[in-house]
CSV table of C-alpha atoms and ligand atoms in Angstrom, one decimal:
chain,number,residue,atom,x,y,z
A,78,UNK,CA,120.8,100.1,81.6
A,79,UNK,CA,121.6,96.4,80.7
A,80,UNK,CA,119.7,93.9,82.6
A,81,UNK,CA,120.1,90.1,81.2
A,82,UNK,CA,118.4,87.5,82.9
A,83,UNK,CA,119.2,84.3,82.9
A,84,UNK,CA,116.5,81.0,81.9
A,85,UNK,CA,114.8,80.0,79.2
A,86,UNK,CA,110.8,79.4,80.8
A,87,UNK,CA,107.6,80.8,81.4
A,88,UNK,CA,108.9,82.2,84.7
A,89,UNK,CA,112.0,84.5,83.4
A,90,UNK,CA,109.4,85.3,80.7
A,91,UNK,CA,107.2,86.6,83.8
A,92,UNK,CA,110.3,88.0,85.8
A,93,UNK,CA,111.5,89.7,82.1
A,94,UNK,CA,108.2,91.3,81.3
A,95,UNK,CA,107.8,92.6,84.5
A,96,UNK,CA,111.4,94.0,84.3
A,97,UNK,CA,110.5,95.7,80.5
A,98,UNK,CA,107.2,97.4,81.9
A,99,UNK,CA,107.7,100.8,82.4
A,100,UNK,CA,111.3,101.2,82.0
A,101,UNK,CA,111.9,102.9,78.6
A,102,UNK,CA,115.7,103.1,79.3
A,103,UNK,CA,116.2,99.4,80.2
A,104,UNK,CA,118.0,97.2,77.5
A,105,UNK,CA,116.6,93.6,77.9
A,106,UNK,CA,118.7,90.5,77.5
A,107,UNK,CA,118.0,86.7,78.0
A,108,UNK,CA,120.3,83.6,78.0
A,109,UNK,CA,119.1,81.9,76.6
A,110,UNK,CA,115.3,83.4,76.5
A,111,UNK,CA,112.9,81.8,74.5
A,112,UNK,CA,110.6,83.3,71.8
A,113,UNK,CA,108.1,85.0,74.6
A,114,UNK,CA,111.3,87.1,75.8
A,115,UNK,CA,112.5,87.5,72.6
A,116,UNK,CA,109.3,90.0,71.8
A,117,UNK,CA,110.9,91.7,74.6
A,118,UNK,CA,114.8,92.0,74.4
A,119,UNK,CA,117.9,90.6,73.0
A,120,UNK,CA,118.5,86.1,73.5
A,121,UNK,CA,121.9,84.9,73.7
A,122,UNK,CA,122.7,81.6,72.7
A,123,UNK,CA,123.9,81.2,76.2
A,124,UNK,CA,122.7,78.2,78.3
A,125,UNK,CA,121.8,78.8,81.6
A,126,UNK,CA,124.8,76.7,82.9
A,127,UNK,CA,127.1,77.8,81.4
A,128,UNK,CA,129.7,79.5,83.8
A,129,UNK,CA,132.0,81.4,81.2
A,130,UNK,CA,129.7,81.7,78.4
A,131,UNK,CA,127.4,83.9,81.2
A,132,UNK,CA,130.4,85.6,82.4
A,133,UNK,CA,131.8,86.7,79.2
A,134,UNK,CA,128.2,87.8,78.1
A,135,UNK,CA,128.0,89.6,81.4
A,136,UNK,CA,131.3,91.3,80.5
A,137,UNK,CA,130.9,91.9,77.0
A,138,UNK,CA,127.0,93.6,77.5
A,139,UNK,CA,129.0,95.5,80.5
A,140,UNK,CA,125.4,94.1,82.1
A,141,UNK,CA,124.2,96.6,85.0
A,142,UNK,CA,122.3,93.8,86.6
A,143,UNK,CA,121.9,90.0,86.2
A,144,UNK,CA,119.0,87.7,87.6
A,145,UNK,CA,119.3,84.4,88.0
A,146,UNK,CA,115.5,81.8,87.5
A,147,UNK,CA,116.7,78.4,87.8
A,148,UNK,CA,117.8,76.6,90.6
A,149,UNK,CA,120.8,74.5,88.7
A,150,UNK,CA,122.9,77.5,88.3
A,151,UNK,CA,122.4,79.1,91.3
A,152,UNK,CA,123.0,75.9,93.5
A,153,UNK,CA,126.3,75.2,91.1
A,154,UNK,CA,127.5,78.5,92.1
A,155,UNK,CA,127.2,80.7,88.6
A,156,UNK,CA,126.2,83.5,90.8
A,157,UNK,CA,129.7,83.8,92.7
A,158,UNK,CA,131.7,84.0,89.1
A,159,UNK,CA,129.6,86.7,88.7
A,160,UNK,CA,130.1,88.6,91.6
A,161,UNK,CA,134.0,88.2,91.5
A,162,UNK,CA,134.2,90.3,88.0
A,163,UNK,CA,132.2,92.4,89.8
A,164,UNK,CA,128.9,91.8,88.3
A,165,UNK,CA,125.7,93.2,89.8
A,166,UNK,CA,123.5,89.8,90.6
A,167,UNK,CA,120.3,89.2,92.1
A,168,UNK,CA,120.3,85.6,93.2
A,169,UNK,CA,122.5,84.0,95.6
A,170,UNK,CA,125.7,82.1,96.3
A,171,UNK,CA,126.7,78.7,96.0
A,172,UNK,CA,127.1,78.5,99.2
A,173,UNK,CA,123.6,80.4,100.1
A,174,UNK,CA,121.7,78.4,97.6
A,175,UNK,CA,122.3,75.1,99.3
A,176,UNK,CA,119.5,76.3,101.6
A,177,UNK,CA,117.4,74.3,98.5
A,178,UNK,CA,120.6,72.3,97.2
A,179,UNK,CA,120.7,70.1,100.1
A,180,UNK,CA,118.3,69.2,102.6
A,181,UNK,CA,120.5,67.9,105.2
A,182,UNK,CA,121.9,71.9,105.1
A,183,UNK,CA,118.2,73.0,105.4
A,184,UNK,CA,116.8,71.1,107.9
A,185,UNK,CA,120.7,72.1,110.0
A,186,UNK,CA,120.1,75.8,109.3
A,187,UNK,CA,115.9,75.4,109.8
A,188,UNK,CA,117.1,73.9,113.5
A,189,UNK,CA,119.6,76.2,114.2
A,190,UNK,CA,117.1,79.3,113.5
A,191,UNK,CA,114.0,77.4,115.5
A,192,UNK,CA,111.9,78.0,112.7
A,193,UNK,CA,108.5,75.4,112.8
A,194,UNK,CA,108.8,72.7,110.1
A,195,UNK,CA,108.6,69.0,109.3
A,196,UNK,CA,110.4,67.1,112.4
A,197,UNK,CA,113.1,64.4,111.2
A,198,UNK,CA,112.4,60.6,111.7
A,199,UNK,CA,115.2,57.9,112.4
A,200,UNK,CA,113.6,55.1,110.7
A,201,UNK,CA,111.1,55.2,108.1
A,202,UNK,CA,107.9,54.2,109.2
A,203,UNK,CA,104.5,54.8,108.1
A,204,UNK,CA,103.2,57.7,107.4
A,205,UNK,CA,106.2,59.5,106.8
A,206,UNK,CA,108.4,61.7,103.6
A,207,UNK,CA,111.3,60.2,102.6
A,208,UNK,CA,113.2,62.6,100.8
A,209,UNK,CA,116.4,62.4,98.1
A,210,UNK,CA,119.1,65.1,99.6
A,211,UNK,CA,120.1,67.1,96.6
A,212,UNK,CA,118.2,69.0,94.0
A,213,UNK,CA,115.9,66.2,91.8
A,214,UNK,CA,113.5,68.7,89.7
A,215,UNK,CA,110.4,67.6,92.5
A,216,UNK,CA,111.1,63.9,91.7
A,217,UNK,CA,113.1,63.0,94.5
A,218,UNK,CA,109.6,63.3,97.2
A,219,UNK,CA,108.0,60.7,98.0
A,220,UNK,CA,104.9,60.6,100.8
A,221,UNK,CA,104.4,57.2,101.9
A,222,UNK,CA,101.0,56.4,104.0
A,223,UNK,CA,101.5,52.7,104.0
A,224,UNK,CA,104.6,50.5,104.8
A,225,UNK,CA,104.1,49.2,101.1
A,226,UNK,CA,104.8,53.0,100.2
A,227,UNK,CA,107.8,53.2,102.4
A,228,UNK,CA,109.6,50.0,101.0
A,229,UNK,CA,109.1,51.6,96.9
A,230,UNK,CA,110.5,55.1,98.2
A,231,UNK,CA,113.4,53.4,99.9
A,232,UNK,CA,114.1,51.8,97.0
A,233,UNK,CA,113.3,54.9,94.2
A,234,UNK,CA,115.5,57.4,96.6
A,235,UNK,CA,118.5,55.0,96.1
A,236,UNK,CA,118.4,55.6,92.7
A,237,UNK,CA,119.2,59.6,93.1
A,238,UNK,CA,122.8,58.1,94.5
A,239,UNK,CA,123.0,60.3,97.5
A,240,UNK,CA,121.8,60.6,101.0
A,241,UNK,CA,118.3,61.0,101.5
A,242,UNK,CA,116.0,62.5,105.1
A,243,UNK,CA,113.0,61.3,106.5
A,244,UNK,CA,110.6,63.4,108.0
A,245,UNK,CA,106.9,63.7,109.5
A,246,UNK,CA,104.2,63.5,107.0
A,247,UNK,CA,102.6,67.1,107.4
A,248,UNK,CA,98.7,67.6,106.3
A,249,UNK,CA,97.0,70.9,105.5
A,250,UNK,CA,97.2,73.7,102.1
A,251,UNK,CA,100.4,73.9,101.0
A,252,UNK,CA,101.3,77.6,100.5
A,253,UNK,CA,104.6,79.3,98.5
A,254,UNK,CA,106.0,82.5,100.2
A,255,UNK,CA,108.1,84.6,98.7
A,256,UNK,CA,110.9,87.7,100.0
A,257,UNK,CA,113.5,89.3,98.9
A,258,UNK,CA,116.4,89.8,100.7
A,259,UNK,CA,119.9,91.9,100.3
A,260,UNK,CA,121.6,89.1,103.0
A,261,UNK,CA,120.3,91.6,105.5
A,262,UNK,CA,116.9,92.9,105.1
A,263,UNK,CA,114.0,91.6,103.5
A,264,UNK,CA,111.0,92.5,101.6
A,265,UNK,CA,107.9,90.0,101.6
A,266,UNK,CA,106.7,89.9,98.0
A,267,UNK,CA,103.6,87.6,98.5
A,268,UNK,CA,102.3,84.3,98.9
A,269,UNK,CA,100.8,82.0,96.3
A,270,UNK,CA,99.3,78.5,95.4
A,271,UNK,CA,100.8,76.1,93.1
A,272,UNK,CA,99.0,72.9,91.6
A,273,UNK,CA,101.5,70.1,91.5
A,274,UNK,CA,99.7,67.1,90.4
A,275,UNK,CA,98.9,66.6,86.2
A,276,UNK,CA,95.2,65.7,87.4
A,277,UNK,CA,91.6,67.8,88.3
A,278,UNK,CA,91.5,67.0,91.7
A,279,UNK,CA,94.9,67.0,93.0
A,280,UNK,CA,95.5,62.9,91.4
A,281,UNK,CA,98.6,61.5,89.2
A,282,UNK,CA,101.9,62.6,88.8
A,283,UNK,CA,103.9,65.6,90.6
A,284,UNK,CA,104.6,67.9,88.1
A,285,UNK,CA,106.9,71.6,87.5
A,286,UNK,CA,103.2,72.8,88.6
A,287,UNK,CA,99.8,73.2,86.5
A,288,UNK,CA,98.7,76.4,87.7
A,289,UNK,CA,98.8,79.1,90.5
A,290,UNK,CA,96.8,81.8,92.1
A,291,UNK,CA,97.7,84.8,94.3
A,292,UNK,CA,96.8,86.1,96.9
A,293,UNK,CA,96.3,83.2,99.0
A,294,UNK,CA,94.2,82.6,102.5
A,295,UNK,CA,96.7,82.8,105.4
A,296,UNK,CA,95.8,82.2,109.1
A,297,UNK,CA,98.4,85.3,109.6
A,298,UNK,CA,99.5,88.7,108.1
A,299,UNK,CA,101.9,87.9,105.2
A,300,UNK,CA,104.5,90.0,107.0
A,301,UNK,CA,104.3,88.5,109.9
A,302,UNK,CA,104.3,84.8,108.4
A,303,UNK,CA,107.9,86.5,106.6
A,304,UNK,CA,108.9,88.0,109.8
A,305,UNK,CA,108.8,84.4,111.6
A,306,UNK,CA,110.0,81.9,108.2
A,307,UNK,CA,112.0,84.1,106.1
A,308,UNK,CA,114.0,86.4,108.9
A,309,UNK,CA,115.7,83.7,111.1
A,310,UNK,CA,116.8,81.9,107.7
A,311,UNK,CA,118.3,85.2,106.3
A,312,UNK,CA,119.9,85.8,109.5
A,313,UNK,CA,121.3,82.7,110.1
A,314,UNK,CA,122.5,81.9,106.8
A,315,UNK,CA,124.7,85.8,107.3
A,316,UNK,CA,126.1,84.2,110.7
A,317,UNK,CA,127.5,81.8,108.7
A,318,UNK,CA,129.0,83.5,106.5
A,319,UNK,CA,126.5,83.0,103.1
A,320,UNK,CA,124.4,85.6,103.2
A,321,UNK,CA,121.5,85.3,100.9
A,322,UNK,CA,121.5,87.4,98.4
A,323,UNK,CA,118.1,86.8,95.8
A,324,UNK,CA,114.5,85.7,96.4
A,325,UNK,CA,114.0,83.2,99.5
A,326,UNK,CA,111.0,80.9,98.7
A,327,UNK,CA,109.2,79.0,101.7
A,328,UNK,CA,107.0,75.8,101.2
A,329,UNK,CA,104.6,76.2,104.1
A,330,UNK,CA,102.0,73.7,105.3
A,331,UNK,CA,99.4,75.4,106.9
A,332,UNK,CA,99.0,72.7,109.8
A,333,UNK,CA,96.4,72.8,112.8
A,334,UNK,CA,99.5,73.5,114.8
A,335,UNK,CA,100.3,76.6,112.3
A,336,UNK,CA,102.8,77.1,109.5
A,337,UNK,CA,105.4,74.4,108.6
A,338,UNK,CA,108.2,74.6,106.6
A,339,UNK,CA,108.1,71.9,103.9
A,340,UNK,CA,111.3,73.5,102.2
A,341,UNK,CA,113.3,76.5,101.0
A,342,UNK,CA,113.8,77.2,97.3
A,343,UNK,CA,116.8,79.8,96.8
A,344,UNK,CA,114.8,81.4,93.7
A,345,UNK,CA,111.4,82.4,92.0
A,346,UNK,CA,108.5,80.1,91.9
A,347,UNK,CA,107.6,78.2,88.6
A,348,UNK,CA,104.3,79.3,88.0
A,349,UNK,CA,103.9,81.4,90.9
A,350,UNK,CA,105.9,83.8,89.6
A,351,UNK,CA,103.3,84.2,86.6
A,352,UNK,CA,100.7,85.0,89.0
A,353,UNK,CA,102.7,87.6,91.3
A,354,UNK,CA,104.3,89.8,88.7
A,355,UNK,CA,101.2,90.8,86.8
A,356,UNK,CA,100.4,92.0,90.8
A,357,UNK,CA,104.2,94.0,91.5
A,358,UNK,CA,102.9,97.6,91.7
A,359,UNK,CA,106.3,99.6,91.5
A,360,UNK,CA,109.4,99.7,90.2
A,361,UNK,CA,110.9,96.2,90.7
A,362,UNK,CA,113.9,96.4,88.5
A,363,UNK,CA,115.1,99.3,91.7
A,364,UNK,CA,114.7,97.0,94.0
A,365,UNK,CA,116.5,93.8,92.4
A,366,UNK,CA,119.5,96.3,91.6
A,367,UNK,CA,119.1,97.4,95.6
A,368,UNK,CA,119.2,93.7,96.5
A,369,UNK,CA,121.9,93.0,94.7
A,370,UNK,CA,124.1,96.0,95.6
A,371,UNK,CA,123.6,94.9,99.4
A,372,UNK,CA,121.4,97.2,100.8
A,373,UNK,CA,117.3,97.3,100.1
A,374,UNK,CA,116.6,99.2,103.2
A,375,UNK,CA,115.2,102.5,101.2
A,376,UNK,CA,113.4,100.5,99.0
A,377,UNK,CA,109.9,98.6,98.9
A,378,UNK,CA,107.1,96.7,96.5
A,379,UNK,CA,103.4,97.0,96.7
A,380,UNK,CA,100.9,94.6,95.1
A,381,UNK,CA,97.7,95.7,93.1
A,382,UNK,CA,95.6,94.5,95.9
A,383,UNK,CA,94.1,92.6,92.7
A,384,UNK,CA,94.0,88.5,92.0
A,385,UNK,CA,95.7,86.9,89.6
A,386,UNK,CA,95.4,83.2,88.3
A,387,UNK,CA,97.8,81.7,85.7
A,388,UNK,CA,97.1,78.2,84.3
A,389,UNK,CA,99.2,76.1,82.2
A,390,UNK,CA,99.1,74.8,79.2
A,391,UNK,CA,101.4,71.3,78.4
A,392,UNK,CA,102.1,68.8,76.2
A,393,UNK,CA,99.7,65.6,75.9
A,394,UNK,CA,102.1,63.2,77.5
A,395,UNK,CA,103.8,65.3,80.3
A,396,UNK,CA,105.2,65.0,83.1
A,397,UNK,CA,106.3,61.7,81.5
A,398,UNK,CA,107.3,63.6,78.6
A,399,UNK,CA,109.1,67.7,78.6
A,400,UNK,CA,109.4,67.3,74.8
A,401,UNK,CA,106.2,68.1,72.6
A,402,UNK,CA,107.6,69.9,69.9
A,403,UNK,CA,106.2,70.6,66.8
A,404,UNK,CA,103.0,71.0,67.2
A,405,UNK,CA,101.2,74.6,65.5
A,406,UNK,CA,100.4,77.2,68.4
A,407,UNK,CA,97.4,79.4,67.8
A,408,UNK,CA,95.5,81.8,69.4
A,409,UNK,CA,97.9,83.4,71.2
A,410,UNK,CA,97.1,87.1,69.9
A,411,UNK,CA,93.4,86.2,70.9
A,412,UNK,CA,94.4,86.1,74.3
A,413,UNK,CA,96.2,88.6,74.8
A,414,UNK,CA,93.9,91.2,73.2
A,415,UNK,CA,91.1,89.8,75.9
A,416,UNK,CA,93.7,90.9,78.6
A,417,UNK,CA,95.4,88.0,79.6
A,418,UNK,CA,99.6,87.4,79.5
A,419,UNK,CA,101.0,84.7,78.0
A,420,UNK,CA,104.0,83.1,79.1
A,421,UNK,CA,106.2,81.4,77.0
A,422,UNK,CA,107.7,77.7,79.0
A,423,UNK,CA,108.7,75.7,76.1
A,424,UNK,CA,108.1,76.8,72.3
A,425,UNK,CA,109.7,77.4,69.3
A,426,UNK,CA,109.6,79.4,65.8
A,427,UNK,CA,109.5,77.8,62.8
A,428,UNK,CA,109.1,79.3,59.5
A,429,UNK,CA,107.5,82.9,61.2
A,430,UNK,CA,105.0,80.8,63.0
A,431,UNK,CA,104.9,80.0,66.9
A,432,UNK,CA,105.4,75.5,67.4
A,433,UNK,CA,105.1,73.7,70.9
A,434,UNK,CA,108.6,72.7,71.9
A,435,UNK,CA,109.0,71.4,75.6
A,436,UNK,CA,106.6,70.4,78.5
A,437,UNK,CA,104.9,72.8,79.8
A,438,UNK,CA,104.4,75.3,76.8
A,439,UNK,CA,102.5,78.5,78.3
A,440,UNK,CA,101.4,79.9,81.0
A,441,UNK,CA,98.5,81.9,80.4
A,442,UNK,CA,97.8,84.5,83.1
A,443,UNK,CA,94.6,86.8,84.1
A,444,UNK,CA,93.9,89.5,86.7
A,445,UNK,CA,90.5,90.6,87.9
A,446,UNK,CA,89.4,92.2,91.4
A,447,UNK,CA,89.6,88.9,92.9
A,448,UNK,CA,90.2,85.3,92.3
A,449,UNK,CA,87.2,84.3,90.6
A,450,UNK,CA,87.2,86.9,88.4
A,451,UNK,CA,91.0,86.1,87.5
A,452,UNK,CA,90.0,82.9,87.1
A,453,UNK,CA,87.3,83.5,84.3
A,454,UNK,CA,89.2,85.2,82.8
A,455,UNK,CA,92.0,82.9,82.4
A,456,UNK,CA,89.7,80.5,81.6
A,457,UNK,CA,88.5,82.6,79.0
A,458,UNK,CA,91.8,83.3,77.8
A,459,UNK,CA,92.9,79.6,77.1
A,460,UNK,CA,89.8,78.9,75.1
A,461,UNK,CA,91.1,81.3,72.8
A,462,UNK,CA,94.4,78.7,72.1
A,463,UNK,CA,95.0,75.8,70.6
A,464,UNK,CA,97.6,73.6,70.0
A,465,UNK,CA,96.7,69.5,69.3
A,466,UNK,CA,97.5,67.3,72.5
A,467,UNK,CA,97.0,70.4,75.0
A,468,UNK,CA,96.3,69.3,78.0
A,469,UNK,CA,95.7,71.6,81.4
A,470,UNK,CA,93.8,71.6,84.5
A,471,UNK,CA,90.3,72.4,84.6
A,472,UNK,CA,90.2,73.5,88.6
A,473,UNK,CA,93.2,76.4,89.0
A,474,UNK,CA,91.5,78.1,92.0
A,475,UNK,CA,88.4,76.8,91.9
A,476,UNK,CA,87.5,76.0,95.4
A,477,UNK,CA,88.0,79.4,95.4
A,478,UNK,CA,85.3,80.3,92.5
B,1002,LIG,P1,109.6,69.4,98.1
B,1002,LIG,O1,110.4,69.0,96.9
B,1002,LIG,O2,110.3,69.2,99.4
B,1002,LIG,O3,108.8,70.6,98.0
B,1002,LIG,O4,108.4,68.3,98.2
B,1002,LIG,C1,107.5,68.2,97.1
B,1002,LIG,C2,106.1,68.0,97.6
B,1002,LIG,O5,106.0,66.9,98.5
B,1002,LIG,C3,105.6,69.2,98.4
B,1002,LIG,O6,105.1,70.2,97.6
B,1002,LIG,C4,104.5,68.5,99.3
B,1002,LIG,O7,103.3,68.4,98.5
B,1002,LIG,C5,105.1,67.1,99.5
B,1002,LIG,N1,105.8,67.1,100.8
B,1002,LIG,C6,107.1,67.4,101.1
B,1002,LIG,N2,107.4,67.2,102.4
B,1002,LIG,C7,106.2,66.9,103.0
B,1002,LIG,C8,105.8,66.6,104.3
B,1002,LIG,N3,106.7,66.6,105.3
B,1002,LIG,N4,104.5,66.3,104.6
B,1002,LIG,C9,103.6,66.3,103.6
B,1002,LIG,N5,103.9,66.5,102.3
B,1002,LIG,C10,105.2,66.8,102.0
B,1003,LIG,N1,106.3,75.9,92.1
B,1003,LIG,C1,107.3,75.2,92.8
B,1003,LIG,C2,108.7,75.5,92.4
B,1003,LIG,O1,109.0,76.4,91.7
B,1003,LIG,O2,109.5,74.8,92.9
């Protein structure tokens, strides 16, 4: 069975290593995969957006299955090409992907299925969210408390070209769900936590995300939570004619007046899928191949009931900065014989030995019985590398210690 799967960080390392666990038949590929994946399977020196050179990879592997990390390809439609050579893909249309491409589209199909998010303003007026339409990596957000805040974003969104939407400044934990769906039926996989800011204590910069823990507190089963965010999306998006087809990820702000969606993503969390794949009890690769056949209704995922905690590891000047390279990586062996995974995001090889190359370099991921033990034990795990310039978060999960 050829599986490739399409990406080059720390998350389609996750998504690939989960994938290679237990299945001594599968043949792993990666375009274009990066040195963790490479321990695992075949790279291809095929970028992640690049429609033809996927497709004829695809065609030449005569790939059983291909899944889809990033958001770029998936919102430019990479998936669709796919599916017309008839090409077995978990992740979804052009056309279903927009559901994080655009959030004028969102918010329309969010109203239409009367599911509880941020309400849209007319005028910016303090506090409120002014938000850039289309897809900006997590730049184009910006949370203004003060009118001083809301004349700088009106001024920053312009220069993402676009439209942008305004909306009701939300307070509460913000949460990440995850399902998967076939367009049809779904299958929750689990919720987690991300840490978006560069600094201890939630201050500076938004960044890709520092670190993550699973399983988080909800004020409701996770099912239910799915059964009231994730269903009327999935159905709605089928009545009109894009049925979603991949892994539908909900920002949620847990508000005093209960879950709000913040936004959809049409793919796996970056790192939360680092924290909920060491946790997939199962056979996941059946059930991406059932999702992307069209029908997961005989199939289902447990979790561990165990914690997990990932936290990770960057360069010294990022987020202003995604390009560290370079720099000698040690240590890495260290940590994995104390138990933890690590994730490859953004390194290199150079003469046989591992270098920093990108922004946020690893992910290094524990388990434990619950999420202080995890945490130690990532903890534990990152004091066993080194790199000069790493910088990471000291506080993944620790109000939870
Ligand atoms: P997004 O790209 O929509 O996920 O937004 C990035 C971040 O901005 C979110 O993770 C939140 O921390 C914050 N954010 C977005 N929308 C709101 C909102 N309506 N209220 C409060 N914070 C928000
Ligand atoms: N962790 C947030 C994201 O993947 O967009």
């Amino acid at each position: 069975m050829d599986v490739v799967v399409v990406g080059s960080g720390a998350r389609e390392h996750a998504l690939a290593w989960r994938l290679a666990r237990g299945h001594g038949l599968l043949e792993l590929h990666a375009a274009p995969g990066n040195p963790g994946i490479a321990e695992l399977g075949r790279c291809h020196p095929v970028r992640a957006d690049d429609a033809d050179g996927l497709l004829s990879l695809a065609l030449t592997l005569d790939a059983d299955l291909v899944v889809i990390g990033p958001e770029g390809p998936l919102v430019a439609g990479i998936a669709d090409g796919l599916r017309q050579n008839g090409i077995a893909v978990f992740g979804p249309s052009g056309a279903a992907a927009r559901i994080e491409g655009s959030k004028a589209f969102a918010k329309d199909v969010l109203r239409a299925a009367g599911v509880p998010a941020a309400e849209t303003l007319s005028v910016a007026r303090a506090p409120c969210v002014v938000k850039a339409d289309g897809l900006a990596a997590g730049k184009g957000v910006f949370v203004c408390r003060t009118p001083a805040e809301v004349d700088t974003a009106l001024r920053d969104v312009t220069a993402f070209g676009g439209d942008f939407v305004i909306e009701e400044l939300l307070e509460g934990e913000e949460v990440s769900v995850f399902a998967l769906s076939d367009g049809k039926h779904l299958i929750t996989l689990g919720g987690a936590q991300d840490f978006k800011r560069i600094g201890d204590g939630d201050v500076g910069p938004n960044t890709g995300g520092m670190g993550a823990y699973s399983p988080v507190p909800l004020p409701v089963e996770l099912d239910e939570l799915v059964e009231r965010v994730h269903r009327p999306v999935i159905d709605e998006l089928a009545r009109r004619g894009c049925p979603f087809v991949g892994c539908l990820f909900a920002g949620l702000m847990l508000t005093d007046e209960g879950p709000k969606v913040l936004e959809f993503n049409a793919r796996f969390g970056d790192p939360e899928t680092q924290v909920l794949m060491p946790l997939i009890e199962g056979n996941l690769l059946e059930v991406l191949m059932a999702a992307a056949l069209g029908d997961l209704s005989g199939t289902s995922i447990s979790m561990s009931g165990e914690a997990a905690v990932t936290v990770v590891l960057a360069g010294p000047d990022y987020p202003a900065r995604s390009d560290y390279s370079g720099a000698r990586i040690d240590g890495l062996d260290a940590a994995r014989a104390a138990g933890a995974s690590v994730f490859h995001g953004g390194t290199a090889v150079r003469d046989g030995g591992l270098i920093t190359n990108g922004g946020r370099i690893l992910s290094v991921t524990a388990t434990g019985p619950s999420v202080p033990a995890a945490r130690e034990r990532a903890y534990d795990a990152v004091d066993l590398i080194s790199f000069e310039g790493a910088r990471f978060r000291t506080d993944i999960a620790a109000a939870h210690a």
